[in-house]
């Protein structure tokens, strides 16, 4: 019986991606060790279900990915969650110093009157430190890194299953309510950042 | 075994200050002595191109790099027109100092991998000597292209799916080691719009951690001191492009100390990953503090651990201090006077 994509990926997940995610988290935690106001630094291997769903995606009548193991860039993904918005900028500077990026983008709604997902996304080359336990020939070359504030993180976690992965069609009312929560997170981030600047000197204070 | 499908060549004059220069190129027949020489270079490129590099993202942060895209197009559909565009790009960054060059583009496959080799041979003067019926004819030839000269360059890319994976490759740049970053600017940064795969900070931090750990692991005072000396002298290599292996070779640390440092790198490949030494980053990790007292004693420990290793007690107002530490003696050495 031939192996399914899920079988192949499960093996890849166990032998390659999980060890990389573990060692990447350790490396990133080391880099962030002396940085103030970091809530958490995590890394994970993409789950089998999530990978198979993405890998079998159809676009314009054909499979989006010709060779998903080579093309999907978030098989390993890491996240750094900071307290305030100014901390995101500081962490970005650290990340730029230690990693080569093939993508470096701020994700935010296009329309100024829209409130939704926000965060800073990178696609970065995996460092040697993350490849110490695996056969590098089978390892992905890059991983995704997200840098978010606590409020951006909270909103995206809360909205992920309810809105982004919703199993039912979303009404205008659903979307308006989700946008309202995003606007509150956006506002809270700004207020906290202002308070941090006024009371603690902002990003420069440790 | 590599299979070569296409070889193109193009003469590349320096055109940085003269954009009107015309570029001429031609496909190369896949037989004969020239083909044999180029096939040999193609085969050896995996070993020879040993400096990992990466393409840079677009200035707006998106996954786009015009050179990478040109290389992917070349592999998917190699044409002389595409090679000429590449040669024009190389000409546009070549100065009089870079001189005239001969560009070769070789496209083929090794197993499932598409393999693309871009190489530049510099022009050098040579002497042509031919025996004829009147004796010997000797002439100076100005456009001789040789691989075994200091400014030969090549870039290699391999992947089963170039459009997804041609984000990193490897180069050989014989000027890089001799000239530091300036050579990289011309070939890696300007022509390839790339950079070293290992950033300055990442490489410097990695080397510092490995050397510091090797000091900790060393079982004799002599070994520890040789490593600490190397760490101190590394300041002289500030801003140079180097690999951990080159650093250790330059200090002639000997095979056992060299292996001890290399063993503390995260992977064997890290030993040959070139980076530009960021001495501040290096010192932030691997610095050793030595305190000498007028009693004749001297104490040394890693800077960030010195205060933990040695407890300091102020004995009086005249600056007298007492340092104390507790541990097992792991080595002891008597150093005689040098003769």
Coordinates of C-alpha atoms in Angstrom, one line a residue:
Chain A
X1 CA 0.0 0.0 0.0
X2 CA 1.4 3.4 -1.0
X3 CA 2.0 6.0 1.7
X4 CA -0.4 8.9 1.9
X5 CA 0.8 12.5 2.2
X6 CA -0.2 12.4 5.8
X7 CA 2.0 9.4 6.4
X8 CA 5.0 11.0 4.7
X9 CA 4.5 14.2 6.6
X10 CA 4.0 12.5 9.9
X11 CA 7.5 10.9 9.6
X12 CA 8.9 14.3 8.5
X13 CA 7.2 15.9 11.5
X14 CA 8.6 13.3 14.0
X15 CA 12.1 13.0 12.6
X16 CA 12.9 16.5 11.2
X17 CA 10.5 19.2 12.0
X18 CA 9.9 18.6 15.7
X19 CA 13.6 18.5 16.6
X20 CA 14.2 21.6 14.5
X21 CA 11.3 23.5 16.3
X22 CA 12.7 22.4 19.7
X23 CA 16.3 23.6 18.9
X24 CA 15.0 26.8 17.2
X25 CA 13.0 27.7 20.3
X26 CA 16.1 27.3 22.4
X27 CA 18.2 29.4 20.0
X28 CA 15.6 32.2 19.9
X29 CA 15.1 32.1 23.7
X30 CA 18.9 32.6 24.0
X31 CA 18.9 35.6 21.7
X32 CA 15.9 37.1 23.5
X33 CA 17.3 36.3 27.0
X34 CA 18.4 39.8 27.8
X35 CA 15.6 41.6 26.0
X36 CA 13.0 43.1 28.4
X37 CA 9.3 42.7 28.2
X38 CA 9.2 39.5 26.2
X39 CA 6.2 37.5 27.2
X40 CA 7.1 34.3 25.4
X41 CA 9.2 32.8 22.7
X42 CA 7.9 29.6 21.1
X43 CA 8.4 27.4 18.1
X44 CA 6.3 24.6 16.7
X45 CA 6.2 22.1 13.8
X46 CA 3.1 22.5 11.6
X47 CA 0.6 19.8 12.6
X48 CA -0.2 16.9 10.2
X49 CA -3.8 18.0 9.7
X50 CA -2.9 21.6 9.0
X51 CA -0.1 20.6 6.6
X52 CA -2.3 18.2 4.6
X53 CA -5.1 20.8 4.4
X54 CA -2.7 23.4 3.1
X55 CA -0.8 21.0 0.8
X56 CA -4.0 19.9 -1.0
X57 CA -5.4 23.4 -1.5
X58 CA -6.9 23.9 -4.9
X59 CA -6.5 27.3 -6.7
X60 CA -7.8 28.1 -10.1
X61 CA -8.8 24.4 -10.6
X62 CA -5.4 22.9 -9.8
X63 CA -3.3 22.0 -6.8
X64 CA -1.6 25.2 -5.4
X65 CA 1.5 23.3 -4.4
X66 CA 3.4 21.1 -6.8
X67 CA 5.8 19.8 -4.2
X68 CA 4.4 20.9 -0.8
X69 CA 7.4 19.7 1.3
X70 CA 9.6 22.1 -0.6
X71 CA 7.2 24.9 -1.0
X72 CA 5.3 25.3 2.2
X73 CA 7.4 27.7 4.2
X74 CA 5.7 27.5 7.7
X75 CA 6.4 23.8 8.4
X76 CA 8.4 25.3 11.3
X77 CA 7.1 28.5 12.8
X78 CA 8.1 30.5 15.7
X79 CA 6.5 33.4 17.6
X80 CA 7.9 36.1 19.9
X81 CA 5.2 37.9 21.9
X82 CA 6.2 41.2 23.4
X83 CA 4.4 43.5 25.9
X84 CA 4.2 46.7 23.9
X85 CA 4.3 48.0 20.3
X86 CA 7.7 49.6 20.8
X87 CA 9.1 46.3 22.0
X88 CA 8.2 44.8 18.6
X89 CA 10.5 47.3 16.9
X90 CA 13.3 46.5 19.2
X91 CA 12.9 42.7 18.7
X92 CA 12.8 43.3 15.0
X93 CA 16.3 44.8 15.2
X94 CA 17.6 41.8 17.0
X95 CA 16.0 39.4 14.5
X96 CA 17.5 41.3 11.5
X97 CA 20.9 41.0 13.1
X98 CA 20.9 37.3 13.4
X99 CA 18.9 36.0 10.5
X100 CA 18.7 36.3 6.8
X101 CA 15.2 37.1 5.6
X102 CA 13.5 36.3 2.4
X103 CA 10.4 38.1 3.6
X104 CA 9.9 40.8 6.1
X105 CA 6.4 42.2 6.2
X106 CA 4.0 44.0 8.5
X107 CA 0.5 42.4 8.3
X108 CA -2.3 44.8 8.8
X109 CA -5.6 45.6 7.1
X110 CA -5.3 47.6 3.9
X111 CA -8.2 49.9 4.6
X112 CA -7.6 52.5 7.4
X113 CA -11.2 52.0 8.5
X114 CA -10.8 48.2 8.9
X115 CA -9.7 46.3 12.0
X116 CA -8.4 42.8 11.8
X117 CA -5.3 40.7 12.1
X118 CA -2.0 42.5 12.8
X119 CA 1.5 41.3 13.4
X120 CA 5.0 41.3 11.9
X121 CA 5.9 38.3 9.8
X122 CA 9.2 37.1 8.6
X123 CA 10.4 34.1 6.5
X124 CA 13.9 33.5 7.7
X125 CA 16.7 31.0 6.9
X126 CA 17.0 28.3 9.6
X127 CA 20.2 28.8 11.6
X128 CA 22.7 26.1 12.0
X129 CA 21.7 25.9 15.7
X130 CA 18.3 24.5 14.7
X131 CA 19.8 21.8 12.4
X132 CA 22.1 20.2 15.0
X133 CA 19.8 17.1 15.6
X134 CA 18.6 16.4 12.0
X135 CA 19.7 15.3 8.6
X136 CA 20.0 18.7 7.0
X137 CA 19.3 17.4 3.5
X138 CA 15.7 16.7 4.6
X139 CA 15.3 19.9 6.6
X140 CA 13.4 22.9 5.2
X141 CA 15.6 25.9 4.4
X142 CA 13.3 28.5 6.0
X143 CA 10.9 29.1 8.8
X144 CA 8.2 31.6 9.6
X145 CA 8.6 34.0 12.5
X146 CA 5.8 36.2 13.9
X147 CA 6.4 39.0 16.3
X148 CA 3.3 40.3 18.0
X149 CA 2.3 42.2 21.1
X150 CA 0.2 40.5 23.7
X151 CA -3.0 42.0 22.4
X152 CA -2.2 41.1 18.8
X153 CA -1.5 37.6 19.9
X154 CA -4.6 37.4 22.0
X155 CA -6.8 38.6 19.2
X156 CA -5.3 36.2 16.6
X157 CA -5.6 33.2 18.9
X158 CA -9.2 34.1 19.8
X159 CA -10.2 34.8 16.2
X160 CA -8.3 31.9 14.5
X161 CA -10.9 29.1 14.9
X162 CA -13.9 31.4 15.3
X163 CA -13.3 33.6 12.3
X164 CA -10.4 32.5 10.1
X165 CA -11.2 28.8 10.3
X166 CA -15.0 29.2 10.7
X167 CA -17.0 26.2 9.6
X168 CA -20.1 28.3 9.0
X169 CA -20.6 31.3 6.7
X170 CA -19.9 34.5 8.6
X171 CA -22.6 37.2 8.5
X172 CA -21.9 40.9 8.4
X173 CA -22.8 41.0 12.1
X174 CA -20.2 38.3 12.9
X175 CA -17.5 40.2 11.0
X176 CA -18.5 43.5 12.6
X177 CA -18.2 42.0 16.1
X178 CA -14.8 40.4 15.3
X179 CA -13.6 43.8 13.9
X180 CA -14.8 45.5 17.1
X181 CA -12.6 43.2 19.2
X182 CA -9.7 43.8 16.8
X183 CA -10.2 47.6 17.2
X184 CA -10.2 47.2 21.0
X185 CA -6.9 45.2 20.9
X186 CA -5.5 47.9 18.5
X187 CA -6.5 50.7 20.9
X188 CA -5.3 48.9 24.0
X189 CA -1.9 48.4 22.3
X190 CA -1.6 52.1 21.6
X191 CA -2.6 53.1 25.1
X192 CA -0.2 50.7 26.7
X193 CA 2.6 51.9 24.5
X194 CA 1.9 55.5 25.3
X195 CA 1.8 54.7 29.0
X196 CA 5.1 52.7 28.7
X197 CA 6.7 55.7 27.0
X198 CA 5.4 58.2 29.6
X199 CA 6.0 56.1 32.7
X200 CA 9.0 54.0 31.8
X201 CA 10.8 55.7 28.9
X202 CA 9.4 53.3 26.3
X203 CA 11.4 50.8 24.3
X204 CA 14.8 51.9 25.6
X205 CA 14.1 51.1 29.2
X206 CA 15.0 47.6 30.5
Chain B
X1 CA 26.6 12.0 -12.4
X2 CA 25.9 15.4 -13.8
X3 CA 24.3 15.9 -17.1
X4 CA 24.8 19.2 -18.9
X5 CA 22.1 20.5 -21.2
X6 CA 23.2 24.0 -22.1
X7 CA 26.4 26.1 -21.8
X8 CA 26.5 29.8 -22.8
X9 CA 29.3 32.2 -22.8
X10 CA 29.5 35.9 -22.9
X11 CA 32.3 38.5 -22.9
X12 CA 31.7 41.0 -20.1
X13 CA 33.6 44.3 -20.4
X14 CA 33.6 46.6 -17.4
X15 CA 30.6 48.8 -17.9
X16 CA 29.9 50.5 -14.5
X17 CA 30.8 53.8 -16.0
X18 CA 29.8 53.1 -19.6
X19 CA 26.3 51.7 -20.0
X20 CA 26.5 51.9 -23.8
X21 CA 28.9 48.9 -23.9
X22 CA 27.7 46.1 -26.1
X23 CA 27.7 42.5 -24.8
X24 CA 28.4 39.5 -27.1
X25 CA 27.6 35.9 -26.3
X26 CA 27.3 32.5 -27.8
X27 CA 26.2 29.0 -26.9
X28 CA 29.0 26.5 -26.5
X29 CA 28.9 23.1 -28.2
X30 CA 28.5 20.2 -25.8
X31 CA 31.6 18.4 -27.1
X32 CA 35.3 19.0 -27.5
X33 CA 38.1 20.2 -25.2
X34 CA 36.4 23.4 -24.1
X35 CA 33.3 21.4 -23.2
X36 CA 35.5 18.9 -21.3
X37 CA 37.1 21.7 -19.3
X38 CA 33.8 23.3 -18.4
X39 CA 32.2 19.9 -17.6
X40 CA 35.0 19.4 -15.1
X41 CA 34.4 22.7 -13.5
X42 CA 30.7 22.0 -13.3
X43 CA 31.4 18.6 -11.6
X44 CA 33.8 20.1 -9.1
X45 CA 31.6 23.1 -8.3
X46 CA 29.8 21.4 -5.4
X47 CA 33.2 21.0 -3.7
X48 CA 34.7 24.3 -4.8
X49 CA 31.8 26.6 -4.1
X50 CA 32.0 26.5 -0.3
X51 CA 30.8 29.9 0.8
X52 CA 27.0 29.7 1.5
X53 CA 25.1 32.8 0.4
X54 CA 21.5 33.9 0.2
X55 CA 19.4 36.1 -2.0
X56 CA 18.1 39.3 -0.4
X57 CA 14.4 40.0 -0.2
X58 CA 13.0 43.0 -2.1
X59 CA 13.5 46.4 -0.4
X60 CA 9.8 46.4 0.4
X61 CA 10.2 43.1 2.2
X62 CA 8.5 40.8 -0.3
X63 CA 9.8 37.5 -1.5
X64 CA 11.3 38.9 -4.7
X65 CA 14.8 39.2 -6.1
X66 CA 15.4 40.0 -9.7
X67 CA 18.6 37.9 -9.9
X68 CA 17.0 34.9 -8.3
X69 CA 14.1 35.2 -10.7
X70 CA 16.5 35.4 -13.7
X71 CA 18.3 32.3 -12.5
X72 CA 15.0 30.4 -12.1
X73 CA 14.0 31.5 -15.6
X74 CA 17.4 30.4 -16.9
X75 CA 16.9 26.9 -15.5
X76 CA 13.4 26.6 -16.8
X77 CA 14.2 27.9 -20.3
X78 CA 17.9 28.6 -21.0
X79 CA 18.3 31.1 -23.9
X80 CA 21.2 33.2 -25.1
X81 CA 19.0 36.3 -24.6
X82 CA 18.6 35.6 -20.9
X83 CA 22.3 35.0 -20.5
X84 CA 23.0 38.3 -22.3
X85 CA 20.8 40.1 -19.8
X86 CA 22.7 38.5 -17.0
X87 CA 26.0 39.5 -18.7
X88 CA 24.7 43.1 -19.0
X89 CA 24.0 43.1 -15.3
X90 CA 27.5 41.8 -14.5
X91 CA 29.0 44.4 -16.8
X92 CA 27.0 47.2 -15.1
X93 CA 28.7 46.4 -11.8
X94 CA 32.2 45.7 -13.2
X95 CA 34.7 48.5 -12.9
X96 CA 38.0 48.9 -14.7
X97 CA 39.6 47.3 -11.6
X98 CA 37.4 44.2 -12.1
X99 CA 38.5 44.2 -15.8
X100 CA 37.3 42.2 -18.7
X101 CA 35.6 38.9 -17.8
X102 CA 34.3 35.8 -19.6
X103 CA 31.0 34.6 -18.2
X104 CA 29.9 31.0 -18.5
X105 CA 26.4 29.8 -17.6
X106 CA 26.1 26.0 -17.3
X107 CA 22.6 24.4 -16.9
X108 CA 22.1 20.8 -16.2
X109 CA 20.9 18.2 -13.7
X110 CA 22.4 15.9 -11.0
X111 CA 19.9 13.2 -10.1
X112 CA 16.6 15.1 -9.3
X113 CA 18.4 18.4 -8.8
X114 CA 18.5 21.2 -11.3
X115 CA 22.0 22.6 -11.2
X116 CA 23.0 26.1 -12.3
X117 CA 26.6 27.3 -12.4
X118 CA 27.5 30.9 -13.1
X119 CA 31.2 31.5 -13.4
X120 CA 33.4 34.4 -14.3
X121 CA 36.9 34.1 -15.6
X122 CA 39.1 37.2 -15.5
X123 CA 41.1 38.2 -18.6
X124 CA 44.8 38.1 -18.2
X125 CA 47.7 38.7 -20.6
X126 CA 49.5 35.5 -21.7
X127 CA 52.2 34.4 -24.1
X128 CA 51.4 32.3 -27.1
X129 CA 54.4 30.3 -28.4
X130 CA 54.0 28.2 -31.5
X131 CA 56.6 26.2 -33.4
X132 CA 56.5 26.7 -37.1
X133 CA 58.7 26.1 -40.2
X134 CA 60.7 29.2 -39.5
X135 CA 61.4 28.3 -35.9
X136 CA 59.3 29.7 -33.0
X137 CA 56.6 32.4 -33.0
X138 CA 56.1 34.2 -29.8
X139 CA 53.3 36.7 -29.2
X140 CA 51.5 38.4 -26.3
X141 CA 47.8 37.6 -26.1
X142 CA 45.8 40.0 -24.0
X143 CA 42.5 38.0 -23.7
X144 CA 43.5 34.8 -21.9
X145 CA 41.0 33.5 -19.5
X146 CA 42.2 31.4 -16.7
X147 CA 40.4 29.7 -13.8
X148 CA 43.4 29.3 -11.5
X149 CA 43.9 33.0 -10.8
X150 CA 43.0 34.9 -7.7
X151 CA 39.9 36.6 -9.1
X152 CA 38.0 33.6 -10.5
X153 CA 34.4 33.5 -9.2
X154 CA 31.5 31.1 -9.4
X155 CA 28.0 30.8 -8.0
X156 CA 26.2 27.5 -7.7
X157 CA 22.5 26.7 -7.2
X158 CA 20.9 23.3 -6.8
X159 CA 17.4 22.1 -6.1
X160 CA 14.7 19.8 -7.4
X161 CA 12.3 22.8 -7.5
X162 CA 14.3 26.0 -8.3
X163 CA 11.2 28.3 -8.2
X164 CA 10.7 27.3 -4.5
X165 CA 14.2 26.7 -3.4
X166 CA 16.7 28.8 -5.3
X167 CA 16.9 31.2 -2.3
X168 CA 20.3 30.1 -1.3
X169 CA 23.4 28.9 -3.1
X170 CA 27.2 28.8 -2.6
X171 CA 30.0 30.8 -4.2
X172 CA 33.7 30.5 -4.7
X173 CA 35.3 33.9 -4.6
X174 CA 39.1 33.7 -4.5
X175 CA 39.3 37.4 -3.8
X176 CA 37.0 37.2 -0.7
X177 CA 39.6 35.8 1.6
X178 CA 42.3 38.1 0.4
X179 CA 40.4 41.3 0.2
X180 CA 37.7 41.1 2.9
X181 CA 34.4 42.6 2.2
X182 CA 35.2 44.6 -0.8
X183 CA 35.2 41.6 -3.2
X184 CA 32.0 40.4 -1.7
X185 CA 30.5 43.8 -2.5
X186 CA 31.1 43.4 -6.2
X187 CA 30.3 39.7 -6.9
X188 CA 28.0 38.8 -4.0
X189 CA 26.2 42.0 -3.2
X190 CA 26.1 43.9 -6.4
X191 CA 25.9 41.2 -9.1
X192 CA 24.1 38.5 -7.2
X193 CA 22.1 40.9 -5.0
X194 CA 22.9 38.5 -2.2
X195 CA 24.7 38.3 1.1
X196 CA 26.6 35.7 3.1
X197 CA 24.1 33.2 4.5
X198 CA 25.5 33.6 8.0
X199 CA 25.1 37.1 9.3
X200 CA 27.9 38.9 11.1
X201 CA 26.2 38.7 14.5
X202 CA 25.1 35.1 14.1
X203 CA 28.6 33.9 13.0
X204 CA 30.4 35.9 15.6
X205 CA 28.2 34.7 18.4
X206 CA 28.5 31.1 17.2
X207 CA 32.3 31.2 17.1
X208 CA 32.4 33.0 20.5
X209 CA 30.2 30.3 22.2
X210 CA 32.3 27.5 20.7
X211 CA 35.7 29.1 21.8
X212 CA 34.4 29.9 25.2
X213 CA 33.1 26.4 25.7
X214 CA 36.4 25.0 24.5
X215 CA 38.2 27.1 27.2
X216 CA 35.9 25.6 29.8
X217 CA 36.4 22.1 28.6
X218 CA 40.2 22.3 28.2
X219 CA 41.9 20.2 30.9
X220 CA 45.2 21.9 31.1
X221 CA 46.2 25.5 31.9
X222 CA 48.3 25.6 28.9
X223 CA 45.4 24.8 26.5
X224 CA 43.2 27.3 28.3
X225 CA 45.8 30.0 27.9
X226 CA 46.4 29.3 24.3
X227 CA 42.6 29.5 23.6
X228 CA 42.3 32.7 25.6
X229 CA 45.2 34.2 23.7
X230 CA 43.5 33.4 20.4
X231 CA 40.2 34.9 21.7
X232 CA 42.1 38.1 22.6
X233 CA 44.0 38.3 19.3
X234 CA 40.8 37.8 17.3
X235 CA 40.2 41.6 17.7
X236 CA 42.8 42.0 14.9
X237 CA 40.5 40.3 12.5
X238 CA 37.6 42.7 13.1
X239 CA 35.4 43.1 10.0
X240 CA 37.2 40.4 8.1
X241 CA 35.3 37.8 6.2
X242 CA 36.3 34.4 7.7
X243 CA 35.1 31.0 8.7
X244 CA 35.6 29.4 12.1
X245 CA 38.0 26.9 10.5
X246 CA 40.1 29.7 9.0
X247 CA 40.3 31.5 12.4
X248 CA 41.6 28.4 14.1
X249 CA 44.1 27.6 11.4
X250 CA 45.4 31.2 11.5
X251 CA 46.2 30.9 15.2
X252 CA 47.9 27.5 14.7
X253 CA 46.1 26.1 17.7
X254 CA 47.0 22.5 16.8
X255 CA 44.6 19.8 15.8
X256 CA 43.3 18.9 19.3
X257 CA 42.4 22.4 20.3
X258 CA 41.0 23.1 16.8
X259 CA 38.8 20.0 17.0
X260 CA 37.7 21.0 20.5
X261 CA 36.4 24.3 19.2
X262 CA 34.8 22.8 16.1
X263 CA 33.1 20.2 18.2
X264 CA 31.3 23.0 20.0
X265 CA 29.8 24.4 16.8
X266 CA 26.2 23.4 16.3
X267 CA 26.9 21.5 13.0
X268 CA 30.0 20.4 11.1
X269 CA 28.9 22.7 8.3
X270 CA 29.1 25.7 10.6
X271 CA 32.9 25.3 10.6
X272 CA 33.0 26.5 6.9
X273 CA 30.2 29.1 7.0
X274 CA 31.8 32.4 6.2
X275 CA 30.8 35.6 8.0
X276 CA 32.1 39.1 8.7
X277 CA 33.5 39.2 12.2
X278 CA 31.5 41.5 14.5
X279 CA 34.1 41.9 17.3
X280 CA 31.6 43.6 19.7
X281 CA 29.2 40.6 19.3
X282 CA 32.1 38.2 19.8
X283 CA 33.4 40.0 22.9
X284 CA 30.0 40.2 24.4
X285 CA 30.1 36.4 24.6
X286 CA 33.8 35.4 24.8
X287 CA 35.7 37.8 26.9
X288 CA 38.1 36.9 29.7
X289 CA 39.0 39.2 32.6
X290 CA 42.4 39.0 34.3
X291 CA 43.1 40.7 37.5
X292 CA 46.7 41.0 38.7
X293 CA 47.6 41.9 42.3
X294 CA 50.7 43.5 43.6
X295 CA 51.1 40.3 45.7
X296 CA 52.2 38.6 42.5
X297 CA 48.9 36.7 42.0
X298 CA 46.8 36.8 38.8
X299 CA 43.3 35.6 38.4
X300 CA 41.5 34.8 35.1
X301 CA 37.9 33.9 34.3
X302 CA 35.3 34.5 31.7
X303 CA 34.2 38.2 32.2
X304 CA 30.5 37.3 32.7
X305 CA 31.5 34.7 35.4
X306 CA 34.4 36.4 37.0
X307 CA 32.4 37.8 40.0
X308 CA 30.8 34.4 40.5
X309 CA 34.1 32.5 40.4
X310 CA 36.0 34.9 42.6
X311 CA 34.5 36.4 45.7
X312 CA 36.0 39.8 46.4
X313 CA 36.4 41.3 49.9
X314 CA 37.6 44.8 50.6
X315 CA 40.2 44.6 53.4
X316 CA 40.8 48.2 54.2
X317 CA 40.8 51.8 52.9
X318 CA 44.1 51.5 51.1
X319 CA 42.6 49.4 48.3
X320 CA 43.7 46.1 49.7
X321 CA 41.4 43.3 48.6
X322 CA 41.1 39.5 49.1
X323 CA 39.9 37.3 46.3
X324 CA 38.8 33.8 47.2
X325 CA 37.5 30.8 45.2
X326 CA 36.7 27.1 46.0
X327 CA 37.3 24.2 43.6
X328 CA 39.4 21.2 42.7
X329 CA 42.8 21.7 41.2
X330 CA 42.5 20.3 37.6
X331 CA 45.9 21.4 36.4
X332 CA 48.9 23.1 37.5
X333 CA 51.8 24.5 35.6
X334 CA 55.2 26.0 36.3
X335 CA 56.3 28.4 33.6
X336 CA 60.0 28.8 33.3
X337 CA 61.9 31.7 31.9
X338 CA 62.2 31.6 28.1
X339 CA 65.7 31.1 26.8

